């Protein structure tokens, strides 16, 4: 019995890339007649001709399927939806803009057959990416490694193959502000790595602006690290300890030794500094709490992760 592989491709305004990626995928899977394939596009609220392009290709190829969202949700949710619909023994997640080269599909499958339960594409080089994006990406991986509960490897991408075992567990995760790869890493399982060089985007523009990437990094930190929450505690403890020592010093200096250093510290000055300190601590604590509470709030609301307008071949 031949094994079944699902390709999951999130797409937002990729009309010029749809036929190109389908052809590239066809080319790659033609080398693998021993496997059956399905290609699930998740149209994440595209406002261009993406839906039309996908429908045209799906009309004469039952293996091409599509889930169309009612609006833009985001790539992480699109990947999630694709995995919900995937029927394969394994799924390969890839970008629609050909920055995740489809010709690597056989390599991913080979690594899976060797026993890898999750095969992760590691991006060695990002051709055409600006300095800020490179530095930002580097910084993100450093911070996540320091404080996160999963070991994000520098350059790890969403381009990955995951075994059915992972898909099943992944599909039970319900958090809304998710980073698909963070969740997948958290699951554990045996990992294999495939290094690749991301070519420049051929058509269209990158959808992740600096602001969106920053928000994504923040969400990843909160989802995978309790450090910010602990930070308030550390900060509070050290400031309390320091001011305690300072207070003691002042009391001894002024009242027991009659100010031998002639510091003449006024009570008002001390008070002002203490109040500022405390207000600062309280504000930081409230801000951090708010971050976590907003996540809790979203989970409690328990709205559906996405809304589907239509599906094709599913
Ligand atoms: N994408 C999506 N929803 C979004 C943003 C992006 O489905 O809100 C898709 C996009 O069509 C592409 C992939 O996610 O297939 C990666 O997006 P992009 O190339 O903009 O990101 P980058 O290459 O900068 O990581
Ligand atoms: Mg891209």
PDB file of N, CA and C in Angstrom, residues 220-305:
ATOM      1  N   UNK A 220       5.391  34.611  20.353  1.00  0.00           N
ATOM      2  CA  UNK A 220       6.185  33.398  20.550  1.00  0.00           C
ATOM      3  C   UNK A 220       6.782  33.391  21.946  1.00  0.00           C
ATOM      4  N   UNK A 221       7.240  34.562  22.386  1.00  0.00           N
ATOM      5  CA  UNK A 221       7.873  34.648  23.703  1.00  0.00           C
ATOM      6  C   UNK A 221       6.850  34.342  24.797  1.00  0.00           C
ATOM      7  N   UNK A 222       5.671  34.932  24.677  1.00  0.00           N
ATOM      8  CA  UNK A 222       4.661  34.722  25.711  1.00  0.00           C
ATOM      9  C   UNK A 222       4.151  33.280  25.677  1.00  0.00           C
ATOM     10  N   UNK A 223       4.034  32.712  24.465  1.00  0.00           N
ATOM     11  CA  UNK A 223       3.516  31.354  24.354  1.00  0.00           C
ATOM     12  C   UNK A 223       4.519  30.328  24.871  1.00  0.00           C
ATOM     13  N   UNK A 224       5.797  30.639  24.758  1.00  0.00           N
ATOM     14  CA  UNK A 224       6.792  29.616  25.080  1.00  0.00           C
ATOM     15  C   UNK A 224       7.733  29.996  26.200  1.00  0.00           C
ATOM     16  N   UNK A 225       7.412  31.057  26.932  1.00  0.00           N
ATOM     17  CA  UNK A 225       8.300  31.437  28.027  1.00  0.00           C
ATOM     18  C   UNK A 225       7.521  32.105  29.140  1.00  0.00           C
ATOM     19  N   UNK A 226       7.813  31.717  30.355  1.00  0.00           N
ATOM     20  CA  UNK A 226       7.206  32.378  31.507  1.00  0.00           C
ATOM     21  C   UNK A 226       8.168  33.425  32.047  1.00  0.00           C
ATOM     22  N   UNK A 227       9.299  33.617  31.378  1.00  0.00           N
ATOM     23  CA  UNK A 227      10.326  34.505  31.895  1.00  0.00           C
ATOM     24  C   UNK A 227       9.824  35.923  32.155  1.00  0.00           C
ATOM     25  N   UNK A 228       9.074  36.508  31.189  1.00  0.00           N
ATOM     26  CA  UNK A 228       8.595  37.876  31.451  1.00  0.00           C
ATOM     27  C   UNK A 228       7.789  37.967  32.739  1.00  0.00           C
ATOM     28  N   UNK A 229       7.016  36.931  33.018  1.00  0.00           N
ATOM     29  CA  UNK A 229       6.212  36.929  34.241  1.00  0.00           C
ATOM     30  C   UNK A 229       7.119  36.841  35.459  1.00  0.00           C
ATOM     31  N   UNK A 230       8.162  36.006  35.348  1.00  0.00           N
ATOM     32  CA  UNK A 230       9.100  35.853  36.450  1.00  0.00           C
ATOM     33  C   UNK A 230       9.940  37.116  36.633  1.00  0.00           C
ATOM     34  N   UNK A 231      10.172  37.805  35.527  1.00  0.00           N
ATOM     35  CA  UNK A 231      11.014  39.003  35.553  1.00  0.00           C
ATOM     36  C   UNK A 231      10.510  40.001  36.590  1.00  0.00           C
ATOM     37  N   UNK A 232       9.173  40.170  36.630  1.00  0.00           N
ATOM     38  CA  UNK A 232       8.586  41.113  37.590  1.00  0.00           C
ATOM     39  C   UNK A 232       8.979  40.710  39.002  1.00  0.00           C
ATOM     40  N   UNK A 233       8.945  39.417  39.259  1.00  0.00           N
ATOM     41  CA  UNK A 233       9.311  38.906  40.574  1.00  0.00           C
ATOM     42  C   UNK A 233      10.774  39.193  40.894  1.00  0.00           C
ATOM     43  N   UNK A 234      11.658  38.883  39.939  1.00  0.00           N
ATOM     44  CA  UNK A 234      13.092  39.123  40.145  1.00  0.00           C
ATOM     45  C   UNK A 234      13.351  40.606  40.400  1.00  0.00           C
ATOM     46  N   UNK A 235      12.719  41.426  39.553  1.00  0.00           N
ATOM     47  CA  UNK A 235      12.910  42.872  39.646  1.00  0.00           C
ATOM     48  C   UNK A 235      12.450  43.372  41.013  1.00  0.00           C
ATOM     49  N   UNK A 236      11.257  42.941  41.385  1.00  0.00           N
ATOM     50  CA  UNK A 236      10.699  43.350  42.670  1.00  0.00           C
ATOM     51  C   UNK A 236      11.617  42.940  43.813  1.00  0.00           C
ATOM     52  N   UNK A 237      12.060  41.680  43.758  1.00  0.00           N
ATOM     53  CA  UNK A 237      12.889  41.148  44.843  1.00  0.00           C
ATOM     54  C   UNK A 237      14.202  41.923  44.937  1.00  0.00           C
ATOM     55  N   UNK A 238      14.841  42.173  43.791  1.00  0.00           N
ATOM     56  CA  UNK A 238      16.144  42.838  43.881  1.00  0.00           C
ATOM     57  C   UNK A 238      15.993  44.292  44.313  1.00  0.00           C
ATOM     58  N   UNK A 239      14.931  44.960  43.843  1.00  0.00           N
ATOM     59  CA  UNK A 239      14.756  46.363  44.231  1.00  0.00           C
ATOM     60  C   UNK A 239      14.417  46.465  45.710  1.00  0.00           C
ATOM     61  N   UNK A 240      13.609  45.556  46.173  1.00  0.00           N
ATOM     62  CA  UNK A 240      13.267  45.554  47.604  1.00  0.00           C
ATOM     63  C   UNK A 240      14.536  45.329  48.425  1.00  0.00           C
ATOM     64  N   UNK A 241      15.334  44.371  47.985  1.00  0.00           N
ATOM     65  CA  UNK A 241      16.562  44.068  48.727  1.00  0.00           C
ATOM     66  C   UNK A 241      17.482  45.284  48.733  1.00  0.00           C
ATOM     67  N   UNK A 242      17.656  45.907  47.580  1.00  0.00           N
ATOM     68  CA  UNK A 242      18.551  47.067  47.475  1.00  0.00           C
ATOM     69  C   UNK A 242      18.074  48.221  48.336  1.00  0.00           C
ATOM     70  N   UNK A 243      16.755  48.495  48.249  1.00  0.00           N
ATOM     71  CA  UNK A 243      16.249  49.636  49.019  1.00  0.00           C
ATOM     72  C   UNK A 243      16.300  49.322  50.504  1.00  0.00           C
ATOM     73  N   UNK A 244      16.171  48.060  50.841  1.00  0.00           N
ATOM     74  CA  UNK A 244      16.300  47.641  52.236  1.00  0.00           C
ATOM     75  C   UNK A 244      17.693  47.960  52.759  1.00  0.00           C
ATOM     76  N   UNK A 245      18.694  47.585  51.966  1.00  0.00           N
ATOM     77  CA  UNK A 245      20.081  47.830  52.358  1.00  0.00           C
ATOM     78  C   UNK A 245      20.343  49.336  52.469  1.00  0.00           C
ATOM     79  N   UNK A 246      19.823  50.054  51.455  1.00  0.00           N
ATOM     80  CA  UNK A 246      19.995  51.513  51.434  1.00  0.00           C
ATOM     81  C   UNK A 246      19.362  52.139  52.669  1.00  0.00           C
ATOM     82  N   UNK A 247      18.143  51.678  52.998  1.00  0.00           N
ATOM     83  CA  UNK A 247      17.420  52.184  54.153  1.00  0.00           C
ATOM     84  C   UNK A 247      18.212  51.948  55.428  1.00  0.00           C
ATOM     85  N   UNK A 248      18.730  50.756  55.532  1.00  0.00           N
ATOM     86  CA  UNK A 248      19.518  50.385  56.704  1.00  0.00           C
ATOM     87  C   UNK A 248      20.738  51.286  56.830  1.00  0.00           C
ATOM     88  N   UNK A 249      21.385  51.503  55.675  1.00  0.00           N
ATOM     89  CA  UNK A 249      22.577  52.349  55.636  1.00  0.00           C
ATOM     90  C   UNK A 249      22.251  53.747  56.135  1.00  0.00           C
ATOM     91  N   UNK A 250      21.129  54.282  55.641  1.00  0.00           N
ATOM     92  CA  UNK A 250      20.735  55.638  56.025  1.00  0.00           C
ATOM     93  C   UNK A 250      20.442  55.701  57.518  1.00  0.00           C
ATOM     94  N   UNK A 251      19.707  54.724  57.996  1.00  0.00           N
ATOM     95  CA  UNK A 251      19.346  54.718  59.414  1.00  0.00           C
ATOM     96  C   UNK A 251      20.602  54.677  60.277  1.00  0.00           C
ATOM     97  N   UNK A 252      21.538  53.797  59.933  1.00  0.00           N
ATOM     98  CA  UNK A 252      22.766  53.681  60.722  1.00  0.00           C
ATOM     99  C   UNK A 252      23.580  54.969  60.619  1.00  0.00           C
ATOM    100  N   UNK A 253      23.710  55.475  59.379  1.00  0.00           N
ATOM    101  CA  UNK A 253      24.512  56.678  59.134  1.00  0.00           C
ATOM    102  C   UNK A 253      23.971  57.887  59.885  1.00  0.00           C
ATOM    103  N   UNK A 254      22.652  58.090  59.770  1.00  0.00           N
ATOM    104  CA  UNK A 254      22.049  59.302  60.326  1.00  0.00           C
ATOM    105  C   UNK A 254      21.833  59.197  61.828  1.00  0.00           C
ATOM    106  N   UNK A 255      21.312  58.039  62.260  1.00  0.00           N
ATOM    107  CA  UNK A 255      20.832  57.993  63.640  1.00  0.00           C
ATOM    108  C   UNK A 255      21.797  57.345  64.620  1.00  0.00           C
ATOM    109  N   UNK A 256      22.584  56.396  64.140  1.00  0.00           N
ATOM    110  CA  UNK A 256      23.502  55.752  65.077  1.00  0.00           C
ATOM    111  C   UNK A 256      24.895  56.395  65.065  1.00  0.00           C
ATOM    112  N   UNK A 257      25.325  56.823  63.860  1.00  0.00           N
ATOM    113  CA  UNK A 257      26.678  57.375  63.755  1.00  0.00           C
ATOM    114  C   UNK A 257      26.675  58.891  63.577  1.00  0.00           C
ATOM    115  N   UNK A 258      25.513  59.504  63.571  1.00  0.00           N
ATOM    116  CA  UNK A 258      25.371  60.959  63.441  1.00  0.00           C
ATOM    117  C   UNK A 258      26.041  61.502  62.168  1.00  0.00           C
ATOM    118  N   UNK A 259      25.810  60.833  61.058  1.00  0.00           N
ATOM    119  CA  UNK A 259      26.226  61.263  59.708  1.00  0.00           C
ATOM    120  C   UNK A 259      27.715  61.635  59.600  1.00  0.00           C
ATOM    121  N   UNK A 260      28.621  60.695  59.841  1.00  0.00           N
ATOM    122  CA  UNK A 260      30.059  61.009  59.762  1.00  0.00           C
ATOM    123  C   UNK A 260      30.485  61.395  58.343  1.00  0.00           C
ATOM    124  N   UNK A 261      29.760  60.952  57.325  1.00  0.00           N
ATOM    125  CA  UNK A 261      30.156  61.266  55.937  1.00  0.00           C
ATOM    126  C   UNK A 261      29.587  62.598  55.474  1.00  0.00           C
ATOM    127  N   UNK A 262      28.795  63.236  56.337  1.00  0.00           N
ATOM    128  CA  UNK A 262      28.167  64.521  56.007  1.00  0.00           C
ATOM    129  C   UNK A 262      27.291  64.432  54.745  1.00  0.00           C
ATOM    130  N   UNK A 263      26.522  63.362  54.620  1.00  0.00           N
ATOM    131  CA  UNK A 263      25.690  63.195  53.414  1.00  0.00           C
ATOM    132  C   UNK A 263      24.436  64.053  53.484  1.00  0.00           C
ATOM    133  N   UNK A 264      23.966  64.307  54.670  1.00  0.00           N
ATOM    134  CA  UNK A 264      22.771  65.142  54.893  1.00  0.00           C
ATOM    135  C   UNK A 264      21.594  64.760  53.979  1.00  0.00           C
ATOM    136  N   UNK A 265      21.311  63.488  53.930  1.00  0.00           N
ATOM    137  CA  UNK A 265      20.212  63.010  53.078  1.00  0.00           C
ATOM    138  C   UNK A 265      18.888  63.507  53.645  1.00  0.00           C
ATOM    139  N   UNK A 266      18.090  64.168  52.801  1.00  0.00           N
ATOM    140  CA  UNK A 266      16.797  64.659  53.291  1.00  0.00           C
ATOM    141  C   UNK A 266      15.758  63.560  53.158  1.00  0.00           C
ATOM    142  N   UNK A 267      14.833  63.615  54.036  1.00  0.00           N
ATOM    143  CA  UNK A 267      13.755  62.618  54.012  1.00  0.00           C
ATOM    144  C   UNK A 267      12.927  62.715  52.749  1.00  0.00           C
ATOM    145  N   UNK A 268      12.694  63.907  52.268  1.00  0.00           N
ATOM    146  CA  UNK A 268      11.879  64.102  51.060  1.00  0.00           C
ATOM    147  C   UNK A 268      12.540  63.436  49.857  1.00  0.00           C
ATOM    148  N   UNK A 269      13.858  63.602  49.720  1.00  0.00           N
ATOM    149  CA  UNK A 269      14.570  63.019  48.584  1.00  0.00           C
ATOM    150  C   UNK A 269      14.425  61.507  48.603  1.00  0.00           C
ATOM    151  N   UNK A 270      14.636  60.944  49.789  1.00  0.00           N
ATOM    152  CA  UNK A 270      14.513  59.493  49.913  1.00  0.00           C
ATOM    153  C   UNK A 270      13.111  59.023  49.534  1.00  0.00           C
ATOM    154  N   UNK A 271      12.159  59.767  50.038  1.00  0.00           N
ATOM    155  CA  UNK A 271      10.757  59.398  49.804  1.00  0.00           C
ATOM    156  C   UNK A 271      10.430  59.439  48.315  1.00  0.00           C
ATOM    157  N   UNK A 272      10.871  60.522  47.660  1.00  0.00           N
ATOM    158  CA  UNK A 272      10.573  60.685  46.234  1.00  0.00           C
ATOM    159  C   UNK A 272      11.154  59.516  45.435  1.00  0.00           C
ATOM    160  N   UNK A 273      12.401  59.187  45.728  1.00  0.00           N
ATOM    161  CA  UNK A 273      13.043  58.093  44.995  1.00  0.00           C
ATOM    162  C   UNK A 273      12.308  56.776  45.242  1.00  0.00           C
ATOM    163  N   UNK A 274      11.940  56.563  46.479  1.00  0.00           N
ATOM    164  CA  UNK A 274      11.239  55.314  46.796  1.00  0.00           C
ATOM    165  C   UNK A 274       9.900  55.218  46.089  1.00  0.00           C
ATOM    166  N   UNK A 275       9.192  56.320  46.069  1.00  0.00           N
ATOM    167  CA  UNK A 275       7.873  56.301  45.424  1.00  0.00           C
ATOM    168  C   UNK A 275       8.018  56.011  43.936  1.00  0.00           C
ATOM    169  N   UNK A 276       8.994  56.682  43.292  1.00  0.00           N
ATOM    170  CA  UNK A 276       9.203  56.442  41.864  1.00  0.00           C
ATOM    171  C   UNK A 276       9.531  54.978  41.605  1.00  0.00           C
ATOM    172  N   UNK A 277      10.412  54.457  42.411  1.00  0.00           N
ATOM    173  CA  UNK A 277      10.780  53.049  42.288  1.00  0.00           C
ATOM    174  C   UNK A 277       9.557  52.146  42.339  1.00  0.00           C
ATOM    175  N   UNK A 278       8.764  52.384  43.375  1.00  0.00           N
ATOM    176  CA  UNK A 278       7.620  51.501  43.601  1.00  0.00           C
ATOM    177  C   UNK A 278       6.580  51.634  42.499  1.00  0.00           C
ATOM    178  N   UNK A 279       6.340  52.870  42.062  1.00  0.00           N
ATOM    179  CA  UNK A 279       5.360  53.059  40.986  1.00  0.00           C
ATOM    180  C   UNK A 279       5.839  52.318  39.735  1.00  0.00           C
ATOM    181  N   UNK A 280       7.152  52.420  39.463  1.00  0.00           N
ATOM    182  CA  UNK A 280       7.729  51.720  38.314  1.00  0.00           C
ATOM    183  C   UNK A 280       7.503  50.225  38.405  1.00  0.00           C
ATOM    184  N   UNK A 281       7.784  49.678  39.558  1.00  0.00           N
ATOM    185  CA  UNK A 281       7.622  48.224  39.740  1.00  0.00           C
ATOM    186  C   UNK A 281       6.173  47.824  39.504  1.00  0.00           C
ATOM    187  N   UNK A 282       5.285  48.598  40.103  1.00  0.00           N
ATOM    188  CA  UNK A 282       3.871  48.243  39.979  1.00  0.00           C
ATOM    189  C   UNK A 282       3.431  48.281  38.523  1.00  0.00           C
ATOM    190  N   UNK A 283       3.883  49.318  37.804  1.00  0.00           N
ATOM    191  CA  UNK A 283       3.499  49.432  36.394  1.00  0.00           C
ATOM    192  C   UNK A 283       4.036  48.261  35.578  1.00  0.00           C
ATOM    193  N   UNK A 284       5.281  47.905  35.800  1.00  0.00           N
ATOM    194  CA  UNK A 284       5.866  46.779  35.061  1.00  0.00           C
ATOM    195  C   UNK A 284       5.060  45.510  35.332  1.00  0.00           C
ATOM    196  N   UNK A 285       4.757  45.294  36.601  1.00  0.00           N
ATOM    197  CA  UNK A 285       3.999  44.096  36.969  1.00  0.00           C
ATOM    198  C   UNK A 285       2.643  44.077  36.273  1.00  0.00           C
ATOM    199  N   UNK A 286       1.981  45.213  36.295  1.00  0.00           N
ATOM    200  CA  UNK A 286       0.650  45.264  35.679  1.00  0.00           C
ATOM    201  C   UNK A 286       0.758  44.986  34.185  1.00  0.00           C
ATOM    202  N   UNK A 287       1.779  45.575  33.544  1.00  0.00           N
ATOM    203  CA  UNK A 287       1.954  45.368  32.107  1.00  0.00           C
ATOM    204  C   UNK A 287       2.184  43.902  31.773  1.00  0.00           C
ATOM    205  N   UNK A 288       3.010  43.254  32.561  1.00  0.00           N
ATOM    206  CA  UNK A 288       3.297  41.840  32.296  1.00  0.00           C
ATOM    207  C   UNK A 288       2.075  40.970  32.534  1.00  0.00           C
ATOM    208  N   UNK A 289       1.379  41.265  33.626  1.00  0.00           N
ATOM    209  CA  UNK A 289       0.159  40.508  33.919  1.00  0.00           C
ATOM    210  C   UNK A 289      -0.814  40.635  32.751  1.00  0.00           C
ATOM    211  N   UNK A 290      -0.911  41.852  32.233  1.00  0.00           N
ATOM    212  CA  UNK A 290      -1.863  42.117  31.164  1.00  0.00           C
ATOM    213  C   UNK A 290      -1.573  41.230  29.959  1.00  0.00           C
ATOM    214  N   UNK A 291      -0.285  41.047  29.672  1.00  0.00           N
ATOM    215  CA  UNK A 291       0.092  40.194  28.545  1.00  0.00           C
ATOM    216  C   UNK A 291      -0.501  38.797  28.695  1.00  0.00           C
ATOM    217  N   UNK A 292      -0.282  38.246  29.863  1.00  0.00           N
ATOM    218  CA  UNK A 292      -0.740  36.873  30.071  1.00  0.00           C
ATOM    219  C   UNK A 292      -2.249  36.804  30.178  1.00  0.00           C
ATOM    220  N   UNK A 293      -2.812  37.800  30.852  1.00  0.00           N
ATOM    221  CA  UNK A 293      -4.262  37.789  31.017  1.00  0.00           C
ATOM    222  C   UNK A 293      -4.948  37.907  29.664  1.00  0.00           C
ATOM    223  N   UNK A 294      -4.351  38.689  28.745  1.00  0.00           N
ATOM    224  CA  UNK A 294      -4.977  38.813  27.428  1.00  0.00           C
ATOM    225  C   UNK A 294      -4.982  37.465  26.717  1.00  0.00           C
ATOM    226  N   UNK A 295      -3.920  36.670  26.949  1.00  0.00           N
ATOM    227  CA  UNK A 295      -3.914  35.329  26.355  1.00  0.00           C
ATOM    228  C   UNK A 295      -4.995  34.450  26.974  1.00  0.00           C
ATOM    229  N   UNK A 296      -5.079  34.517  28.301  1.00  0.00           N
ATOM    230  CA  UNK A 296      -6.096  33.731  29.009  1.00  0.00           C
ATOM    231  C   UNK A 296      -7.473  34.097  28.496  1.00  0.00           C
ATOM    232  N   UNK A 297      -7.691  35.383  28.412  1.00  0.00           N
ATOM    233  CA  UNK A 297      -8.970  35.929  27.965  1.00  0.00           C
ATOM    234  C   UNK A 297      -9.365  35.333  26.608  1.00  0.00           C
ATOM    235  N   UNK A 298      -8.391  35.295  25.706  1.00  0.00           N
ATOM    236  CA  UNK A 298      -8.689  34.765  24.372  1.00  0.00           C
ATOM    237  C   UNK A 298      -9.016  33.286  24.427  1.00  0.00           C
ATOM    238  N   UNK A 299      -8.312  32.551  25.268  1.00  0.00           N
ATOM    239  CA  UNK A 299      -8.581  31.123  25.366  1.00  0.00           C
ATOM    240  C   UNK A 299      -9.952  30.884  25.966  1.00  0.00           C
ATOM    241  N   UNK A 300     -10.295  31.691  26.945  1.00  0.00           N
ATOM    242  CA  UNK A 300     -11.572  31.505  27.615  1.00  0.00           C
ATOM    243  C   UNK A 300     -12.720  31.786  26.649  1.00  0.00           C
ATOM    244  N   UNK A 301     -12.539  32.812  25.813  1.00  0.00           N
ATOM    245  CA  UNK A 301     -13.588  33.156  24.859  1.00  0.00           C
ATOM    246  C   UNK A 301     -13.849  31.984  23.928  1.00  0.00           C
ATOM    247  N   UNK A 302     -12.805  31.232  23.617  1.00  0.00           N
ATOM    248  CA  UNK A 302     -12.949  29.977  22.883  1.00  0.00           C
ATOM    249  C   UNK A 302     -13.716  30.108  21.574  1.00  0.00           C
ATOM    250  N   UNK A 303     -13.425  31.157  20.859  1.00  0.00           N
ATOM    251  CA  UNK A 303     -14.018  31.291  19.538  1.00  0.00           C
ATOM    252  C   UNK A 303     -13.347  30.311  18.588  1.00  0.00           C
ATOM    253  N   UNK A 304     -13.982  30.005  17.443  1.00  0.00           N
ATOM    254  CA  UNK A 304     -13.302  29.121  16.499  1.00  0.00           C
ATOM    255  C   UNK A 304     -12.003  29.767  16.034  1.00  0.00           C
ATOM    256  N   UNK A 305     -10.999  28.942  15.703  1.00  0.00           N
ATOM    257  CA  UNK A 305      -9.701  29.469  15.290  1.00  0.00           C
ATOM    258  C   UNK A 305      -9.790  30.181  13.956  1.00  0.00           C
TER     259      UNK A 305
END
